[in-house]
PDB file of C-alpha atoms in Angstrom:
ATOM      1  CA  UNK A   1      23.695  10.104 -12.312  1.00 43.00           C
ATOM      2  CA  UNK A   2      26.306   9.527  -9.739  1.00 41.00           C
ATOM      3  CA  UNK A   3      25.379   7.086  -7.270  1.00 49.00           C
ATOM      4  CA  UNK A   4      24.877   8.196  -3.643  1.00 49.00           C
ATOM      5  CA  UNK A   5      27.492   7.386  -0.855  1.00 42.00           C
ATOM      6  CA  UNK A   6      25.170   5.513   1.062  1.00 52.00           C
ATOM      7  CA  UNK A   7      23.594   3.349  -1.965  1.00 55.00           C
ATOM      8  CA  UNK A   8      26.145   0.733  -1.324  1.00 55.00           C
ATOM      9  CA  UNK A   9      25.811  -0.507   1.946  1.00 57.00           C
ATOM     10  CA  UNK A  10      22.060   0.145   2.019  1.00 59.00           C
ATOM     11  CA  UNK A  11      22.032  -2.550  -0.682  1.00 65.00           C
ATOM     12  CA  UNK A  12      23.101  -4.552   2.200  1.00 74.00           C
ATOM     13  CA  UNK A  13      20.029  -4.270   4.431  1.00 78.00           C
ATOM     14  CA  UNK A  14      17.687  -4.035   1.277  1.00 85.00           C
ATOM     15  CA  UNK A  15      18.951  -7.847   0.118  1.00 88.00           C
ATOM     16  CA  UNK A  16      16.623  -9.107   2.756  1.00 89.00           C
ATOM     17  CA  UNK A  17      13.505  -7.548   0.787  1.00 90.00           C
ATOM     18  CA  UNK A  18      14.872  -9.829  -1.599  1.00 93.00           C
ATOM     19  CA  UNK A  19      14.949 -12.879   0.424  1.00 95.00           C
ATOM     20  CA  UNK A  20      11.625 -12.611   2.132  1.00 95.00           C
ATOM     21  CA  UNK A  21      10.192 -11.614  -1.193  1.00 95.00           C
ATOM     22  CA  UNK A  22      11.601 -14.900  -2.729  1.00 97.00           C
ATOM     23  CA  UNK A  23      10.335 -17.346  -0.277  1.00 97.00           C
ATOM     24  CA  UNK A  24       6.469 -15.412  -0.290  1.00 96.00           C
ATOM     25  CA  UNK A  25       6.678 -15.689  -4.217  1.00 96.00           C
ATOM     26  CA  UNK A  26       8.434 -19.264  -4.221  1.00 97.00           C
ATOM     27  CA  UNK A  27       5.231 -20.397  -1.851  1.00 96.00           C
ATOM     28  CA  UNK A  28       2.725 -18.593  -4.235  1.00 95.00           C
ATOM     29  CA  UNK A  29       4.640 -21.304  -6.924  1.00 96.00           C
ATOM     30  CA  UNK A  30       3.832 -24.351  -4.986  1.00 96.00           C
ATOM     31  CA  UNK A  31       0.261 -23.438  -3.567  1.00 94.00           C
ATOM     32  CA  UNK A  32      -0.694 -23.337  -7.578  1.00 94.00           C
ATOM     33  CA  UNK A  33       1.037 -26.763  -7.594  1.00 95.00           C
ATOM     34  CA  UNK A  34      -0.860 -27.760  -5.014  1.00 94.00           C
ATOM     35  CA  UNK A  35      -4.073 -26.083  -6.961  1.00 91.00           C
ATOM     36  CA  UNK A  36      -3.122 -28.342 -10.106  1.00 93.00           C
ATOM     37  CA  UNK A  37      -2.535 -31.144  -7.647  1.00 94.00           C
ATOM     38  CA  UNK A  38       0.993 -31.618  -9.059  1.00 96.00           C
ATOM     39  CA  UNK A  39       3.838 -33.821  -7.913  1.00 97.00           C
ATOM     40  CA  UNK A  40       6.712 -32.722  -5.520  1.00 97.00           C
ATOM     41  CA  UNK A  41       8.866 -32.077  -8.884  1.00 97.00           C
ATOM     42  CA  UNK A  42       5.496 -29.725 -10.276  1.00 97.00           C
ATOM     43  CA  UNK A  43       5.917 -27.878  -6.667  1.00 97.00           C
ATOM     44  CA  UNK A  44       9.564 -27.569  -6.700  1.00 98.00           C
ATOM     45  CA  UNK A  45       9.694 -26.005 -10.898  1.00 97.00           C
ATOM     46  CA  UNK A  46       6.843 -23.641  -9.797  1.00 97.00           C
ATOM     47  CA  UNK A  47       8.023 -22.427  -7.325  1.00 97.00           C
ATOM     48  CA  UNK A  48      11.967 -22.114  -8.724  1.00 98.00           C
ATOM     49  CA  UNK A  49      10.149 -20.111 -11.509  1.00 97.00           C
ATOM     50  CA  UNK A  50       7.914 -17.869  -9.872  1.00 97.00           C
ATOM     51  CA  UNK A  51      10.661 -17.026  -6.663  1.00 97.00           C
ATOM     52  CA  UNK A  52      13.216 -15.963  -8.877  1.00 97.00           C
ATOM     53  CA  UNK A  53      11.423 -15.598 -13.011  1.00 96.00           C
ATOM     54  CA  UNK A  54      11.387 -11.988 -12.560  1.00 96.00           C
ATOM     55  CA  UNK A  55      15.365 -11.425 -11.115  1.00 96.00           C
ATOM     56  CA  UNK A  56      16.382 -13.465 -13.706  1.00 97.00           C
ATOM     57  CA  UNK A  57      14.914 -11.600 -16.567  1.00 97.00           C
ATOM     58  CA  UNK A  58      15.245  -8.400 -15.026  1.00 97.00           C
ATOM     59  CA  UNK A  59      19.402  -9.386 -14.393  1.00 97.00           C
ATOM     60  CA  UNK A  60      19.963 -10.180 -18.098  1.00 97.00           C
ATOM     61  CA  UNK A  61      18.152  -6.696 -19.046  1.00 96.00           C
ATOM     62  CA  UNK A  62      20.874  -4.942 -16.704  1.00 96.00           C
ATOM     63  CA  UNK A  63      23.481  -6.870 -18.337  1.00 96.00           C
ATOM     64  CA  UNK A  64      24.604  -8.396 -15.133  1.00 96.00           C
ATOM     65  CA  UNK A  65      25.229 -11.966 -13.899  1.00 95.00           C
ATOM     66  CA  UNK A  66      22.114 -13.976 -12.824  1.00 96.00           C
ATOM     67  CA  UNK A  67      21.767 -13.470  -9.323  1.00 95.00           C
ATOM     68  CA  UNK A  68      21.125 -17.068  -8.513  1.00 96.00           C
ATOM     69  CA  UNK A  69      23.711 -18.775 -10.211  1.00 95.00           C
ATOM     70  CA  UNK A  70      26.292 -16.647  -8.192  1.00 92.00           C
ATOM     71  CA  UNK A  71      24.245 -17.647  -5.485  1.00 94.00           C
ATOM     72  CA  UNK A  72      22.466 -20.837  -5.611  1.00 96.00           C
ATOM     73  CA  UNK A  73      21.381 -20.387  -2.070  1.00 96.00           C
ATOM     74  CA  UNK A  74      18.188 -18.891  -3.775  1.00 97.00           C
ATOM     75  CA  UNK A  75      17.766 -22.315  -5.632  1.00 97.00           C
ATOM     76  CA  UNK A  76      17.421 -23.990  -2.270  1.00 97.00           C
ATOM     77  CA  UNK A  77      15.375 -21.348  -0.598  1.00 97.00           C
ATOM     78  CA  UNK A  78      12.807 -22.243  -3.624  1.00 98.00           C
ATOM     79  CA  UNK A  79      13.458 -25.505  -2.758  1.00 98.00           C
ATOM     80  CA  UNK A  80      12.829 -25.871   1.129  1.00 98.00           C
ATOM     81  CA  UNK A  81       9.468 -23.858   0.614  1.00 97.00           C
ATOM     82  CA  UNK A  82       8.136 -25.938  -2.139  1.00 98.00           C
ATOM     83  CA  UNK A  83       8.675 -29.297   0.160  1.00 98.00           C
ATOM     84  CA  UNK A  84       7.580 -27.135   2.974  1.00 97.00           C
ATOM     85  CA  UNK A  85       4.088 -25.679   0.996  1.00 96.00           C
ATOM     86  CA  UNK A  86       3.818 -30.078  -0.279  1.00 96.00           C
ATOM     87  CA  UNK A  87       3.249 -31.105   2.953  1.00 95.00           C
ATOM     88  CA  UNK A  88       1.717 -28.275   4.538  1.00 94.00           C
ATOM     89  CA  UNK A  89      -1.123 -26.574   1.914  1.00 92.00           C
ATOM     90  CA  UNK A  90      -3.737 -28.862   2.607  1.00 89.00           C
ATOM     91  CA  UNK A  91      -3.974 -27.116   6.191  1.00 87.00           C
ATOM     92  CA  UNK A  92      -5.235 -24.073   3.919  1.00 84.00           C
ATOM     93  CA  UNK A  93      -8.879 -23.718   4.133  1.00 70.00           C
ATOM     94  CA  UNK A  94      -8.378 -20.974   0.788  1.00 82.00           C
ATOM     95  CA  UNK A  95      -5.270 -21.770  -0.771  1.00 83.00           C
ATOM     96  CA  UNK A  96      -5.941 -19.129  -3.222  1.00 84.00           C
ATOM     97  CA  UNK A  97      -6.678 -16.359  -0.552  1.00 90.00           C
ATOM     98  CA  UNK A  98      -3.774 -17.420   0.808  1.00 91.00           C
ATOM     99  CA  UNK A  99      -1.471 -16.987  -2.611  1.00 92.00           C
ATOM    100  CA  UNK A 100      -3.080 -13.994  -3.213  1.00 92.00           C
ATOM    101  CA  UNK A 101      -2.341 -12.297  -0.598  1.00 95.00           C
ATOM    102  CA  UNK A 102       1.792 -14.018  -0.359  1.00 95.00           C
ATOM    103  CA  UNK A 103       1.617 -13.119  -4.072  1.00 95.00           C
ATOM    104  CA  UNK A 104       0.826  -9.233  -2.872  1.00 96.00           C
ATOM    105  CA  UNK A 105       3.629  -8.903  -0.261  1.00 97.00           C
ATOM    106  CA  UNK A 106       6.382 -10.225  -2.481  1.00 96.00           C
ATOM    107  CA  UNK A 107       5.361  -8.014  -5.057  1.00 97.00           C
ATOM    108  CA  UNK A 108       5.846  -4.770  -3.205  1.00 97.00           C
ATOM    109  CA  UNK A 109       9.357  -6.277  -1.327  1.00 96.00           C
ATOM    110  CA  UNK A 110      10.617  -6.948  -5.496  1.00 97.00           C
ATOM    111  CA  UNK A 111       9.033  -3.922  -7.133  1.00 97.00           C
ATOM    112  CA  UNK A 112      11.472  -1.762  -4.137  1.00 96.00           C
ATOM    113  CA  UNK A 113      14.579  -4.638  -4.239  1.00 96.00           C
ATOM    114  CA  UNK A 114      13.931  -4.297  -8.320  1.00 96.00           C
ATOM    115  CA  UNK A 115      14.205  -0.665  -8.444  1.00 97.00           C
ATOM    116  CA  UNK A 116      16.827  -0.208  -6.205  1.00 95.00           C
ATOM    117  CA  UNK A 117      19.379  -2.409  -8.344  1.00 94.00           C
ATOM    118  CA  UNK A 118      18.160  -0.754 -11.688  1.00 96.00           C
ATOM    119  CA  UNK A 119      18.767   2.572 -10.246  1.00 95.00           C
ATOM    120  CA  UNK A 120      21.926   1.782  -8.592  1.00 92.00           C
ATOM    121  CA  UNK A 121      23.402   0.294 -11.751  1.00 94.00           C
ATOM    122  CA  UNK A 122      22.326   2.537 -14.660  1.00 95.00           C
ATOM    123  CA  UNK A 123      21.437   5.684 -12.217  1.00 93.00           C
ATOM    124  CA  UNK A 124      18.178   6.104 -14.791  1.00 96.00           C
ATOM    125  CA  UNK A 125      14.577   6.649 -13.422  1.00 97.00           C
ATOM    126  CA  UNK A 126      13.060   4.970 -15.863  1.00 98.00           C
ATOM    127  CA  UNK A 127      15.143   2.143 -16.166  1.00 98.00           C
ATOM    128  CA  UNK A 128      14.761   1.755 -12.304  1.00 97.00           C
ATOM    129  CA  UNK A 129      11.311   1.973 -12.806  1.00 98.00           C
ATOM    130  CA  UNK A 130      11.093  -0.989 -15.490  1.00 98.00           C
ATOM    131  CA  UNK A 131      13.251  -3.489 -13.301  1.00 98.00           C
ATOM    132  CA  UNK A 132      11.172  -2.989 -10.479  1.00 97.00           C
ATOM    133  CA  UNK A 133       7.962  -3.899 -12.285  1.00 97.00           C
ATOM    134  CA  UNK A 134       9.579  -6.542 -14.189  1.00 96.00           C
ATOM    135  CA  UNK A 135      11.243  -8.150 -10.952  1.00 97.00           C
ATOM    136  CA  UNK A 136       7.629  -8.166  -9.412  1.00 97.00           C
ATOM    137  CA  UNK A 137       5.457  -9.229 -11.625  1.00 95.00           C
ATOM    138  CA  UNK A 138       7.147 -11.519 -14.460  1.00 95.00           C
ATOM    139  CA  UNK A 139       7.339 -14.225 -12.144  1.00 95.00           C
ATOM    140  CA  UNK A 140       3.969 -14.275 -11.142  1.00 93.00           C
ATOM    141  CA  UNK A 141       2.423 -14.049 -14.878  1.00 94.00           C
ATOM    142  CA  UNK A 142       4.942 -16.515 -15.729  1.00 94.00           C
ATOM    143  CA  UNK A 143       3.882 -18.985 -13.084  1.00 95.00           C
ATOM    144  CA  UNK A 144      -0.508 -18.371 -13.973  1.00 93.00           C
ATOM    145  CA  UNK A 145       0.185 -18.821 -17.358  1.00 93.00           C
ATOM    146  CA  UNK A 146       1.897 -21.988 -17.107  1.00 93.00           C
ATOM    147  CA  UNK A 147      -0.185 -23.240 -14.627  1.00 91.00           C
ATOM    148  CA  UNK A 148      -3.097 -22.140 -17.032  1.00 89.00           C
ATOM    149  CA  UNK A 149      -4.694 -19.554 -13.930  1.00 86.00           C
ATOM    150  CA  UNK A 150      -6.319 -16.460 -14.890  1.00 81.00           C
ATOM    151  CA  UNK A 151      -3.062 -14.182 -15.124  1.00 80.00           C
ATOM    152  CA  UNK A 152      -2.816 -10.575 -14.075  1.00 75.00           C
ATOM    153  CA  UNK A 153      -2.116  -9.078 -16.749  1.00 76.00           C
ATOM    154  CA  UNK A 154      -5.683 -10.128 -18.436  1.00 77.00           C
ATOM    155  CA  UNK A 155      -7.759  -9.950 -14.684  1.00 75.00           C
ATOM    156  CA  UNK A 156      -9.570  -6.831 -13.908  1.00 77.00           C
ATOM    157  CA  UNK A 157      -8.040  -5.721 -10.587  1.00 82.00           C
ATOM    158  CA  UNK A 158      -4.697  -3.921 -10.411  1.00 93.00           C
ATOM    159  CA  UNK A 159      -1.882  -5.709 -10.330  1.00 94.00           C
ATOM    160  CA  UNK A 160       1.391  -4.791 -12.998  1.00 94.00           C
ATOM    161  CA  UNK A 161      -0.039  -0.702 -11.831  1.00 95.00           C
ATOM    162  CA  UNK A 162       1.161  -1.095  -8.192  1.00 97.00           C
ATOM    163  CA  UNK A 163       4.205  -2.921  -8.989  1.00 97.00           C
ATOM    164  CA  UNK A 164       5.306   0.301 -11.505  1.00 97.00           C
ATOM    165  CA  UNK A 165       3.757   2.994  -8.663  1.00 98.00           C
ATOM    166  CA  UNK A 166       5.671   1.191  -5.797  1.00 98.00           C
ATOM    167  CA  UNK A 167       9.060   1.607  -8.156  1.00 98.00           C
ATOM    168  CA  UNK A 168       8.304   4.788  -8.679  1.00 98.00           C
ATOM    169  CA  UNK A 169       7.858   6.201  -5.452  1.00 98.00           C
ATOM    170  CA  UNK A 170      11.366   4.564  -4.236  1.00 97.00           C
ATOM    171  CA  UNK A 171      13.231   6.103  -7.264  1.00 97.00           C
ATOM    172  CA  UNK A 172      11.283   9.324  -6.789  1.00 98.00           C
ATOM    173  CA  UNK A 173      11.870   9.740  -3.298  1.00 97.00           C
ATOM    174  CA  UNK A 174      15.788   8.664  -4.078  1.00 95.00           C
ATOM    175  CA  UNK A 175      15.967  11.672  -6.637  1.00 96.00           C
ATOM    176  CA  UNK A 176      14.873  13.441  -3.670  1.00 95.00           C
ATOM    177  CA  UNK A 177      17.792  12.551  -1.497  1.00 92.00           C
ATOM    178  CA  UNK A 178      15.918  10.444   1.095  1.00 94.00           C
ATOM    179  CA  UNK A 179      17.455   7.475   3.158  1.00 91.00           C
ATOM    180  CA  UNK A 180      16.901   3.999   0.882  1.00 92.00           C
ATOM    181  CA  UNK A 181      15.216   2.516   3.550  1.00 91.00           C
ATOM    182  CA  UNK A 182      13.322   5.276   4.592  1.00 94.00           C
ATOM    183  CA  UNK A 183      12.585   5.152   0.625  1.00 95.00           C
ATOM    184  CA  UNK A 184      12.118   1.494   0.128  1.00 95.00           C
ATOM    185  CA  UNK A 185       9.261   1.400   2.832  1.00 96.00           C
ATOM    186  CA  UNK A 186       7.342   3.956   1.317  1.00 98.00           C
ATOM    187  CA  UNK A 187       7.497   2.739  -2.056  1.00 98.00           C
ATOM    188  CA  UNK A 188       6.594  -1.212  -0.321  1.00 97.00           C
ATOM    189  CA  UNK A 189       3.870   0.648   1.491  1.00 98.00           C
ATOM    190  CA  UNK A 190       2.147   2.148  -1.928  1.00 98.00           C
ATOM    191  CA  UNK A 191       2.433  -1.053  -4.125  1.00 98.00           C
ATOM    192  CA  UNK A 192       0.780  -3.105  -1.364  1.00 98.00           C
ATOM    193  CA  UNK A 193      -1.684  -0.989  -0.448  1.00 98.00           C
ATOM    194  CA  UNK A 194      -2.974  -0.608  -4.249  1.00 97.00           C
ATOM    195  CA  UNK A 195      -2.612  -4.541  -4.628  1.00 96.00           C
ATOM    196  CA  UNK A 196      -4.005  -4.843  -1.400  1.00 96.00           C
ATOM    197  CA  UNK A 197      -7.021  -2.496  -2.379  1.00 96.00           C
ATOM    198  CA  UNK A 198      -7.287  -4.201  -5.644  1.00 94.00           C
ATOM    199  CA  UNK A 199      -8.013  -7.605  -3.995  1.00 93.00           C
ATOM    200  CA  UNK A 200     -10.145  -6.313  -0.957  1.00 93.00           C
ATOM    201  CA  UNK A 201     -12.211  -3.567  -2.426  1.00 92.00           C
ATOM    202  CA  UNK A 202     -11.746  -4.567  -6.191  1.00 89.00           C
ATOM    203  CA  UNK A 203     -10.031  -1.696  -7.267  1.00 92.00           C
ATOM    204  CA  UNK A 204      -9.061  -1.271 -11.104  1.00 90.00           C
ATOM    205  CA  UNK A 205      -8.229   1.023 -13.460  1.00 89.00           C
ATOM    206  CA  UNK A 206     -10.775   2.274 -16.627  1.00 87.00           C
ATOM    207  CA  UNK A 207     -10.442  -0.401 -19.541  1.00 82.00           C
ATOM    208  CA  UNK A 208     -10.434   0.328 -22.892  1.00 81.00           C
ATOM    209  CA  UNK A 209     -13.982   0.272 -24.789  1.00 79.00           C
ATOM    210  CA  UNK A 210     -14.015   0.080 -28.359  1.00 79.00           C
ATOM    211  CA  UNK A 211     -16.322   2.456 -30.419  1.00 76.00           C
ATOM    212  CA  UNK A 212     -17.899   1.687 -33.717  1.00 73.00           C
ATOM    213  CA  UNK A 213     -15.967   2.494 -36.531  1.00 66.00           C
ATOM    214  CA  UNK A 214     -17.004   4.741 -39.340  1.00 65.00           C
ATOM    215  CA  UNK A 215     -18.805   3.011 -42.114  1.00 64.00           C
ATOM    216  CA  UNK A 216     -16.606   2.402 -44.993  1.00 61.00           C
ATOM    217  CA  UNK A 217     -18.167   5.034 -47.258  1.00 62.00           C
ATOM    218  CA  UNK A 218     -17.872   7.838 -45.070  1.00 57.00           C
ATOM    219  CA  UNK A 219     -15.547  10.847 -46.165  1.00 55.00           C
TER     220      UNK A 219
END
C-alpha cells in the first residue's frame, strides 16, 4: 500500500504519544519496584523495561533499528521517572490504583504510536495491528511477570483486547483516508475506554470452559 502524503510529518506530532506513553509506562515500572520494595537500581531496570520492552520487540519485528539506542534520550526519560517515582510513591495512598490506571493511558498512547509505525513501514493492516498490541502490552506483561504480579494476560479483565481494538480502529480509520491524528485519537479513545471499563466496571470477555470428554469406549 502506498503510504499517504501526510503520513510523514504526522509521525512528527504522533512521537509525543510516544513520549508521554513512555514516561506513564516507565512510572508503572518503578511503582511495582516500589510494591517489591526494591532498591533505586530495582526502580531504574523496571522501569527501563516496562517504558520501552514493547518498542524494542516490536522494532526488531519491523526489522528496524531499536528506537532507543538511536535515541538514548528514552533511556534517561526511564531514568528521571524511576528516581522521580523512588522518592515520591510513598505519597500514594494506592500505589496499585495508581499503576493501573498510568498502566491504562500508556497503553492506548502505544497501541496508536505502535500501529502507526507498523502501518507506515510495511503499509499492512494486520501487521499494523500486531505492532500496536505488541508495543502496548509486552512491556507491561514483561514487567508483572518479573516482578512476580498477577499479569494480564492470565487476569480476568480485558487488557491485550483493547490494546488490538485501539490498533485497529487507527489502521481502520487510516484505510479510510482520515487525518492520523484525527485517527490516532479515536483509536486512543477506544483502547482506554475498554481498559478503562475493564478496571472500573470489570469488564471481560467469555473464557473458555472445558467440557467432559467422551469416555474412551465410545464410537
Amino acid at each position: 500500500m502506498a503510504r499517504k502524503p501526510d503520513d510523514m510529518p504526522m509521525t512528527q506530532y504522533l512521537i509525543l504519544f510516544d513520549y508521554i506513553g513512555v514516561v506513564l509506562f516507565a512510572a508503572t515500572g518503578a511503582l511495582t519496584a516500589s510494591r517489591r520494595q526494591l532498591d533505586i537500581m530495582g526502580f531504574i531496570f523496571l522501569a527501563n523495561l516496562t517504558g520501552i520492552g514493547g518498542g524494542s520487540v516490536r522494532d526488531v519485528v519491523l526489522n528496524q533499528p531499536v528506537f532507543w539506542v538511536d535515541q538514548p534520550l528514552y533511556l534517561a526519560i526511564c531514568i528521571a521517572t524511576a528516581v522521580f517515582v523512588y522518592g515520591t510513591a510513598h505519597f500514594l495512598e494506592s500505589r496499585y490504583k495508581v499503576l493501573l490506571w498510568l498502566d491504562a493511558c500508556a497503553l492506548a498512547l502505544f497501541a496508536v504510536f505502535g500501529a502507526h509505525k507498523g502501518f507506515l513501514l510495511t503499509g499492512s493492516p494486520i501487521v499494523a495491528i500486531l505492532t500496536g498490541a505488541m508495543t502496548a502490552t509486552l512491556g507491561g506483561i514483561l514487567r508483572d511477570v518479573l516482578a512476580g504480579e498477577p499479569n494480564a494476560v492470565t487476569r480476568e479483565e480485558i487488557y491485550v483486547s483493547a490494546a488490538v481494538a485501539g490498533a485497529a480502529v487507527y489502521v481502520g480509520l487510516r484505510l479510510m483516508d482520515v487525518q492520523v491524528l484525527l485517527a490516532a485519537f479515536a483509536g486512543g479513545f477506544v483502547a482506554f475506554g475498554l481498559r478503562a471499563g475493564a478496571l472500573a466496571l470489570g469488564w471481560t470477555l467469555p473464557r473458555y470452559h472445558p467440557r467432559p470428554g467422551r469416555p474412551p469406549d465410545s464410537p
